[in-house]
Every structure is written in structure tokens, then in C-alpha cells.
Short mmCIF file of C-alpha atoms in Angstrom, two decimals:
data_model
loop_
_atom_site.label_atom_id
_atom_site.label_comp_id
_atom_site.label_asym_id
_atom_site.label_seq_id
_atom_site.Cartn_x
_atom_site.Cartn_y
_atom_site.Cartn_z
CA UNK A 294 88.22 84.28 127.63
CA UNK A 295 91.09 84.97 125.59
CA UNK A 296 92.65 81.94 123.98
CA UNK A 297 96.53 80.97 125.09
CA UNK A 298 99.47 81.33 122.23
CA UNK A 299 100.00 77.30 122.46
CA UNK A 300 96.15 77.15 120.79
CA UNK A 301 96.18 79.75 118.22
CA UNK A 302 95.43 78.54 114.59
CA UNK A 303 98.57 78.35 112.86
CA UNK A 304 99.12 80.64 110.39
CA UNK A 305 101.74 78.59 107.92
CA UNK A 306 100.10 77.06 105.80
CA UNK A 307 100.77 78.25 102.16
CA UNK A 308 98.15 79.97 99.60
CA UNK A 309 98.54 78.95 96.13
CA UNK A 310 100.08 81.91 94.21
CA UNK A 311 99.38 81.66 90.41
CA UNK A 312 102.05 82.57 88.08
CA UNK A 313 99.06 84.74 86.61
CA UNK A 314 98.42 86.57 89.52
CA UNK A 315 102.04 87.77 90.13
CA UNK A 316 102.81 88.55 86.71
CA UNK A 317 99.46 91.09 87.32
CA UNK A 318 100.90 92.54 90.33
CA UNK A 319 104.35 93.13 88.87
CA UNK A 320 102.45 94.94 85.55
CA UNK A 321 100.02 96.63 87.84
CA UNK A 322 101.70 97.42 91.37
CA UNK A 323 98.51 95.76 93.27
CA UNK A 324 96.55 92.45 93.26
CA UNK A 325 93.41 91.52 95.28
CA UNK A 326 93.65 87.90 96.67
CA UNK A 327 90.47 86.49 97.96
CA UNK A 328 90.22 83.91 101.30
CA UNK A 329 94.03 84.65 102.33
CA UNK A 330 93.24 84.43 106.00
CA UNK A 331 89.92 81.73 107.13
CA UNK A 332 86.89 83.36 108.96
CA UNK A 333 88.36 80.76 112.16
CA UNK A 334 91.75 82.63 112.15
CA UNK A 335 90.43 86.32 111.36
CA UNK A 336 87.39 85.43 114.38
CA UNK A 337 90.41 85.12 116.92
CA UNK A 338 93.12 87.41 115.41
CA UNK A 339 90.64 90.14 114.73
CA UNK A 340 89.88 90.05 117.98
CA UNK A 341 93.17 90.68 119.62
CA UNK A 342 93.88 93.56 117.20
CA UNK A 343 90.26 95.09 117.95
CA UNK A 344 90.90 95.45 121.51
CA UNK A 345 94.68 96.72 121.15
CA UNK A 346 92.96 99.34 118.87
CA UNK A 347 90.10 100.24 121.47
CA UNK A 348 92.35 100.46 123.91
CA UNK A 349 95.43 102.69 122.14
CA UNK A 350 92.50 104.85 120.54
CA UNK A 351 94.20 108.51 120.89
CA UNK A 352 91.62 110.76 119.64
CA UNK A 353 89.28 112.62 121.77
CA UNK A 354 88.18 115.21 118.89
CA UNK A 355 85.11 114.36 116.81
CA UNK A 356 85.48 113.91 113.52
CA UNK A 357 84.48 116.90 112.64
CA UNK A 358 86.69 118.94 114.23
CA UNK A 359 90.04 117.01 113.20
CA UNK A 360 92.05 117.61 109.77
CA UNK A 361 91.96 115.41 106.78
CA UNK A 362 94.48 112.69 108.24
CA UNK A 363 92.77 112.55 111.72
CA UNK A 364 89.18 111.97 109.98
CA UNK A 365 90.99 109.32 107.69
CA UNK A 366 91.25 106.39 110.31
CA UNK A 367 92.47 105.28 114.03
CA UNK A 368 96.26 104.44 113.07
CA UNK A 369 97.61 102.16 115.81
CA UNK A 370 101.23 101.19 114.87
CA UNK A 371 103.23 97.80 115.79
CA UNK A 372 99.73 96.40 117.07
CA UNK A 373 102.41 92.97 117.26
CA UNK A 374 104.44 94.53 120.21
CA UNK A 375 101.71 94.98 122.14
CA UNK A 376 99.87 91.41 122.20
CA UNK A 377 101.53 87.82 121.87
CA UNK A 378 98.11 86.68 119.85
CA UNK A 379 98.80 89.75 117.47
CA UNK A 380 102.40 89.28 116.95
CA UNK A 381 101.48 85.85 115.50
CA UNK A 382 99.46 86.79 113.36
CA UNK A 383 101.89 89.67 111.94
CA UNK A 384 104.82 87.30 111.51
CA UNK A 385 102.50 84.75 109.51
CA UNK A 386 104.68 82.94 107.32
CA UNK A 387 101.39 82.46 104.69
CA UNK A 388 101.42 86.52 104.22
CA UNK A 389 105.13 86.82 104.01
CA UNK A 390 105.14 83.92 101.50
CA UNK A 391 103.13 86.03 99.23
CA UNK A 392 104.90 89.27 99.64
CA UNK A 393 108.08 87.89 98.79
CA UNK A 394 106.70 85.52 95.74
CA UNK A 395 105.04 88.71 94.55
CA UNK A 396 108.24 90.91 94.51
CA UNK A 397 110.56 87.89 93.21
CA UNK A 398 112.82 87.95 96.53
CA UNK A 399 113.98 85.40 98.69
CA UNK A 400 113.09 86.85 102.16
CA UNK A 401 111.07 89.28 103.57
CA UNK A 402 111.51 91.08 106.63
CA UNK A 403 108.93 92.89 109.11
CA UNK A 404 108.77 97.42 108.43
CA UNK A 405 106.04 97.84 110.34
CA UNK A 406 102.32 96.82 110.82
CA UNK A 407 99.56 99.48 111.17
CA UNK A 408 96.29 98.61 112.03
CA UNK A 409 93.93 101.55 110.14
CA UNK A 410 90.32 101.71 111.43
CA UNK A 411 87.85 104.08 109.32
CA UNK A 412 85.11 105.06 111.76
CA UNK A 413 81.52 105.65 110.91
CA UNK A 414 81.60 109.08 108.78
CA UNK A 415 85.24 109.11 108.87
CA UNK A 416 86.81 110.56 105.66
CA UNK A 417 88.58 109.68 102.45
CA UNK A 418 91.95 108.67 102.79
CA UNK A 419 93.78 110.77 100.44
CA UNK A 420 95.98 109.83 97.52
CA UNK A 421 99.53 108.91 98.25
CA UNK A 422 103.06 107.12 97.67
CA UNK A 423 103.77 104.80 100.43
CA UNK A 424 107.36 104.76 100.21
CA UNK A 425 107.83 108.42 100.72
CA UNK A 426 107.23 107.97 103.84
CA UNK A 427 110.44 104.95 103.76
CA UNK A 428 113.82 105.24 104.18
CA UNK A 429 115.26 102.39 101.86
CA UNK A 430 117.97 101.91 99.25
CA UNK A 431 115.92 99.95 97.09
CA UNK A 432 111.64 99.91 95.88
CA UNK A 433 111.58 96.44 96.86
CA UNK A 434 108.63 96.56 99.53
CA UNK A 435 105.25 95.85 99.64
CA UNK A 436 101.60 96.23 101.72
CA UNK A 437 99.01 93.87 102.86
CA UNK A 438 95.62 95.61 103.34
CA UNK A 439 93.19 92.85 105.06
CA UNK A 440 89.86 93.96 106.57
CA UNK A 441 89.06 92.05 109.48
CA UNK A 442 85.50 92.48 109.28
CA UNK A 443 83.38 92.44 105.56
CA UNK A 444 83.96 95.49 104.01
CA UNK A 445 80.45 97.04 101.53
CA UNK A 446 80.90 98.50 98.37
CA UNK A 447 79.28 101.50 100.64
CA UNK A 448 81.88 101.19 103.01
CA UNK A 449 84.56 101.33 100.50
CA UNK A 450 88.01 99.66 99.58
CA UNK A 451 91.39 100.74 98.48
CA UNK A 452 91.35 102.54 95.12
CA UNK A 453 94.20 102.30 93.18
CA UNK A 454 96.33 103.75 90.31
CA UNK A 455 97.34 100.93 87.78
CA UNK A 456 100.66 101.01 86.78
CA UNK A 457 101.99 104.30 88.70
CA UNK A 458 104.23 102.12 90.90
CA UNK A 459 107.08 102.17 87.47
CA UNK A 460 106.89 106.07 88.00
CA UNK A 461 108.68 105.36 90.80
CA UNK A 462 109.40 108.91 93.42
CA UNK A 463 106.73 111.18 92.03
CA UNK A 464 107.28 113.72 94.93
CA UNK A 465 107.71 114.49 98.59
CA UNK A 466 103.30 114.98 99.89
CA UNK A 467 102.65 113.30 102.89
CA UNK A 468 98.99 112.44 103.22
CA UNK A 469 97.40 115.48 102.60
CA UNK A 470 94.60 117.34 100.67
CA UNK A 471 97.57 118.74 98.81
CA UNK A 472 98.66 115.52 97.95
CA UNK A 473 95.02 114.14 96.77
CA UNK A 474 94.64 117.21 94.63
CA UNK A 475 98.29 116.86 93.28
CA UNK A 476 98.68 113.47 92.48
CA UNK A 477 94.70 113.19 91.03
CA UNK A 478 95.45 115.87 88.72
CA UNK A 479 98.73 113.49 88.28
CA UNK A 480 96.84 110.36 87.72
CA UNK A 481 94.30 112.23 85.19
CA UNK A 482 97.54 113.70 83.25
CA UNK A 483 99.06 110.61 82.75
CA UNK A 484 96.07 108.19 81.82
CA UNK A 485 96.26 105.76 84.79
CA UNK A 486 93.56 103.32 85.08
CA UNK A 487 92.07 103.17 88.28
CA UNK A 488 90.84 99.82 90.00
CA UNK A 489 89.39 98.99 93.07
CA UNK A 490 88.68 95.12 94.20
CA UNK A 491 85.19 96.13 95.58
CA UNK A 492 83.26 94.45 98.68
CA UNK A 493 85.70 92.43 100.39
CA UNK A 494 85.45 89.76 102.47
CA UNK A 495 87.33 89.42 106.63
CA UNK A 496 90.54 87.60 105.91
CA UNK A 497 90.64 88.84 101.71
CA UNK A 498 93.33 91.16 101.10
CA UNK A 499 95.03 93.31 98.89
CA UNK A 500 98.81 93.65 98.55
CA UNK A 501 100.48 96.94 96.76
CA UNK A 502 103.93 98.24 95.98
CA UNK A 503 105.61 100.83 97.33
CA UNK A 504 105.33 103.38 94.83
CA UNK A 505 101.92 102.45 94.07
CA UNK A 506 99.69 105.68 94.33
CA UNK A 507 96.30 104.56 95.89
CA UNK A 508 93.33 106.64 98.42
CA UNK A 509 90.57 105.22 99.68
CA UNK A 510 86.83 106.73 99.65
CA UNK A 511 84.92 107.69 103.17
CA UNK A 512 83.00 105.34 105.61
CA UNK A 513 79.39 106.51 105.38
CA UNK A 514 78.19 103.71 107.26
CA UNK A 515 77.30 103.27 110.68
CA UNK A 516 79.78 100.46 110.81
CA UNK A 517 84.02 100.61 111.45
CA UNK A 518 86.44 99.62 108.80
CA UNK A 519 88.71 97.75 110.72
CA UNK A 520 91.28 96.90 108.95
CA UNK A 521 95.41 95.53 109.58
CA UNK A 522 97.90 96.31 106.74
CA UNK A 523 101.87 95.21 107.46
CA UNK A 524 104.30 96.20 105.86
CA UNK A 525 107.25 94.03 104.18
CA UNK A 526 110.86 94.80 102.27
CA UNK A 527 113.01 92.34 101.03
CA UNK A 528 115.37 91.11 103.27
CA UNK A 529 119.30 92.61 102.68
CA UNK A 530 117.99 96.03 102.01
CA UNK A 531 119.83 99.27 103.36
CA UNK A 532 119.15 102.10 105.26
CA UNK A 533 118.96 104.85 102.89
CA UNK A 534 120.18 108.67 103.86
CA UNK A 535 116.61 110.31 104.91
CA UNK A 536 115.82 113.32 102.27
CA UNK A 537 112.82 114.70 104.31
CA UNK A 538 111.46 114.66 107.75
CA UNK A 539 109.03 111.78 106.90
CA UNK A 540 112.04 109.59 106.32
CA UNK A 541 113.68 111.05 109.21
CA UNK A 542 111.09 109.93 111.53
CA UNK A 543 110.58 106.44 109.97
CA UNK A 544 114.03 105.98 110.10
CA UNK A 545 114.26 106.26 114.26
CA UNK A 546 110.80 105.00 114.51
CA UNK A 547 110.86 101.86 112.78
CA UNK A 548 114.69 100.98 112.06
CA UNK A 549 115.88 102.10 115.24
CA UNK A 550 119.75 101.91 115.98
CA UNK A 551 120.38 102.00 112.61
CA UNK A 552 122.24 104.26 110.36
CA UNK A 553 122.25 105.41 106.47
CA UNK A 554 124.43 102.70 104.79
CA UNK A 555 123.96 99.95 107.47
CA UNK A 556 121.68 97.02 107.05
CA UNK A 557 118.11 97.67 107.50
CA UNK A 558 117.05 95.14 110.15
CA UNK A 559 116.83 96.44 113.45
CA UNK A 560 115.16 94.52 116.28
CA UNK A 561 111.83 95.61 115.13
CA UNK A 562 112.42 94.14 111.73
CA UNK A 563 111.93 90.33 111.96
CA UNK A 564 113.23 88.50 108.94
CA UNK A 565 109.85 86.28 108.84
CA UNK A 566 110.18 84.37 105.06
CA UNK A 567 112.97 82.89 103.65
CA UNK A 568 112.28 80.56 100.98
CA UNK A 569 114.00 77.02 100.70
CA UNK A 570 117.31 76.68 99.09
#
């Protein structure tokens, strides 16, 4: 039986953020943060987004036969629109806490989530920019990766590329094997370390700039990666005039209504932190 809204486990109270840790993720573009949702919360919440996922699963193809992206994972987007039990987890005010204490703002508001599920065999995800995909005046935006069941070493966690996120708009590759052969030759040219936070616990995360270029290996097990990510920008952020059809698309898709110029907060953008004055 699926529990009602009124007896969900709250999801506001704070995680202690260490000055340490945030001065790593500014220097870096990523930090791993261990225990930032309890195996009680993640046991319902996981839940809810597992069956949203099983039930929105759109491919039909085996693996085999699909292209690079379509072996990467099941992509389900705004999981929170489609379940009340979801949508409370996604406007958590712990995560958005973090997200805007790691960028130094003073509100976040909702992009988008996406809940990314690498099945057994599925493929590498290949390496990318985020924010090419984003349609903003400013870099100020930032992704939480949480599994939502333990993720192996075998099974595999984000990789990513230590300090690319001050490179800032490296180029235009969407998530391609163009753009994992591109931007690895990049990362190689340029000397970027690369770090990965390992096995991972349900409820550990990892949060990572826009800009920060990161891939993620293949799921040899006979087990799903389930995993939610949401996305967050800093609140008073602008639309920004789409330069490709990437941005074109995320502009109608996830800031609908709104224009180049205008204020980026739609009604699919929540503002969901604000900190105290």
C-alpha cells in the first residue's frame, strides 16, 4: 500500500555542509556527500520514482540494437509531475540547501529532475557539458546525482573531470560518441585529473556544476542503476537567447512561456530554497 502525502518523512531537515567541503566543490566543480538522504526516506521515495520509471519506460529495442544514448540509461524527465510522493521528494528543502550553499547563492529554483536508470549491460554514458544542453544567462547551476539503490564499484559511478567546470563552454556535442572521443582527447590535452567517489551508498550523492565535464562507465551487472539527479540554478537567473537546437528545446521544454531576456522561472521552476535574511 502506498503511503499518503500527510505521512511521508519530511525531507527538511538540514545536512551539515563544511566550509571544507564547499571550498572543494568550488576548486573542483563536484563533491561526493555521503548519507544525504536516510535508508527510511530513500525505502519510500525510491519507491515512488521506481514505479513512475517502470511505468514511463519508452524503449522497446534491446540494448543492442539502440545507439550510444539509448544504451546509456531509461531517462524519465519531471518524475515530480507525475506523483505527489515524488514531487516531495524533488522540492526537498535539505538538497536545495546544499545546492545553493555550494554555489554561494541565496535561492535555488527547480530546472528539471531526471530520473536516469542504467540497465543490466547498458552502456557508458559518454563524456559531456551539462549546461550545453541549458539555456541560461549565467553558469550558476548545479546537479544532484543520488542512487536510490547501492551502487558497486562494478556497477560504476559518475567519473569526473577535476577542475574543467572554470573552462567554462568548451563546445556545442550533445551526448555522443563524438563528444566522448572529443572531450577525452580534451581532458588528456589539458591534464585534468579525473575522480570518481566509488561504491555509493542509496541516499549518498554527488553534486556537479554545470560546466563540469563528467561520463559514467557501463552496468555489467545483472542489477539496475537506478538513480534520480535534479537539477538546480540560482534563483533570478535569465532566459538566455538559445544558440543551438539543444537550447532550443530546453528552452520550451523546461522554461515554458518564457522568452530570451525574461526571468527564468516558469511554472515548472519552483523557487524551493531561500535562505534566511
Amino acid at each position: 500500500m502506498s503511503q499518503q502525502p500527510e505521512h511521508l518523512p519530511s525531507m527538511d531537515a538540514d545536512y551539515a555542509l563544511g566550509d571544507e567541503q564547499i571550498r572543494d566543490y568550488r576548486a573542483n566543480g563536484h563533491i561526493g556527500l555521503r548519507g544525504l538522504a536516510s535508508p527510511a526516506e530513500i525505502a519510500v521515495y525510491g519507491d515512488a520514482i521506481r514505479t513512475i520509471v517502470k511505468e514511463l519506460n519508452y524503449h522497446r529495442k534491446p540494448i543492442h540494437e539502440r545507439d550510444t544514448y539509448g544504451k546509456a540509461f531509461i531517462q524519465i524527465g519531471n518524475v515530480w509531475e507525475k506523483s505527489e510522493i515524488v514531487r516531495r521528494f524533488v522540492m526537498a528543502r535539505r538538497f536545495a540547501k546544499v545546492a545553493a550553499e555550494l554555489m554561494g547563492v541565496e535561492g535555488v529554483r527547480i530546472y528539471h529532475d531526471q530520473a536516469l536508470f542504467k540497465e543490466p549491460g547498458g552502456g557508458h554514458t559518454p563524456w559531456h557539458q551539462d549546461q550545453i544542453y541549458w539555456p541560461f544567462d549565467s553558469d550558476k547551476t548545479i546537479t544532484m546525482w543520488m542512487p536510490i539503490v547501492p551502487v558497486t564499484e562494478e556497477m560504476g559511478s559518475m567519473t569526473f573531470a577535476s577542475g574543467s567546470h572554470e573552462a567554462g563552454y568548451i563546445n556545442k556535442l550533445v551526448i555522443s560518441d563524438e563528444s566522448h572521443r572529443t572531450l577525452r582527447q580534451y581532458i588528456e590535452a589539458k591534464g585534468f585529473g579525473q575522480t570518481t567517489y566509488g561504491a555509493m551508498a542509496a541516499g549518498d550523492a554527488t553534486f556537479h556544476a554545470g560546466w563540469t565535464l563528467h561520463s559514467a562507465p557501463g552496468n555489467p551487472t545483472d542489477r539496475m542503476r537506478e538513480v534520480m539527479t535534479i537539477i538546480y540554478y540560482a534563483d533570478g537567473l535569465k532566459a538566455a537567447e538559445p544558440d543551438s537546437n539543444a537550447r532550443k528545446a530546453d528552452l520550451a521544454g523546461w522554461l515554458p512561456g518564457v522568452k530570451p531576456g525574461e526571468l527564468a522561472a516558469s511554472h515548472l521552476n519552483p523557487l524551493v530554497y531561500r535562505a534566511a535574511k
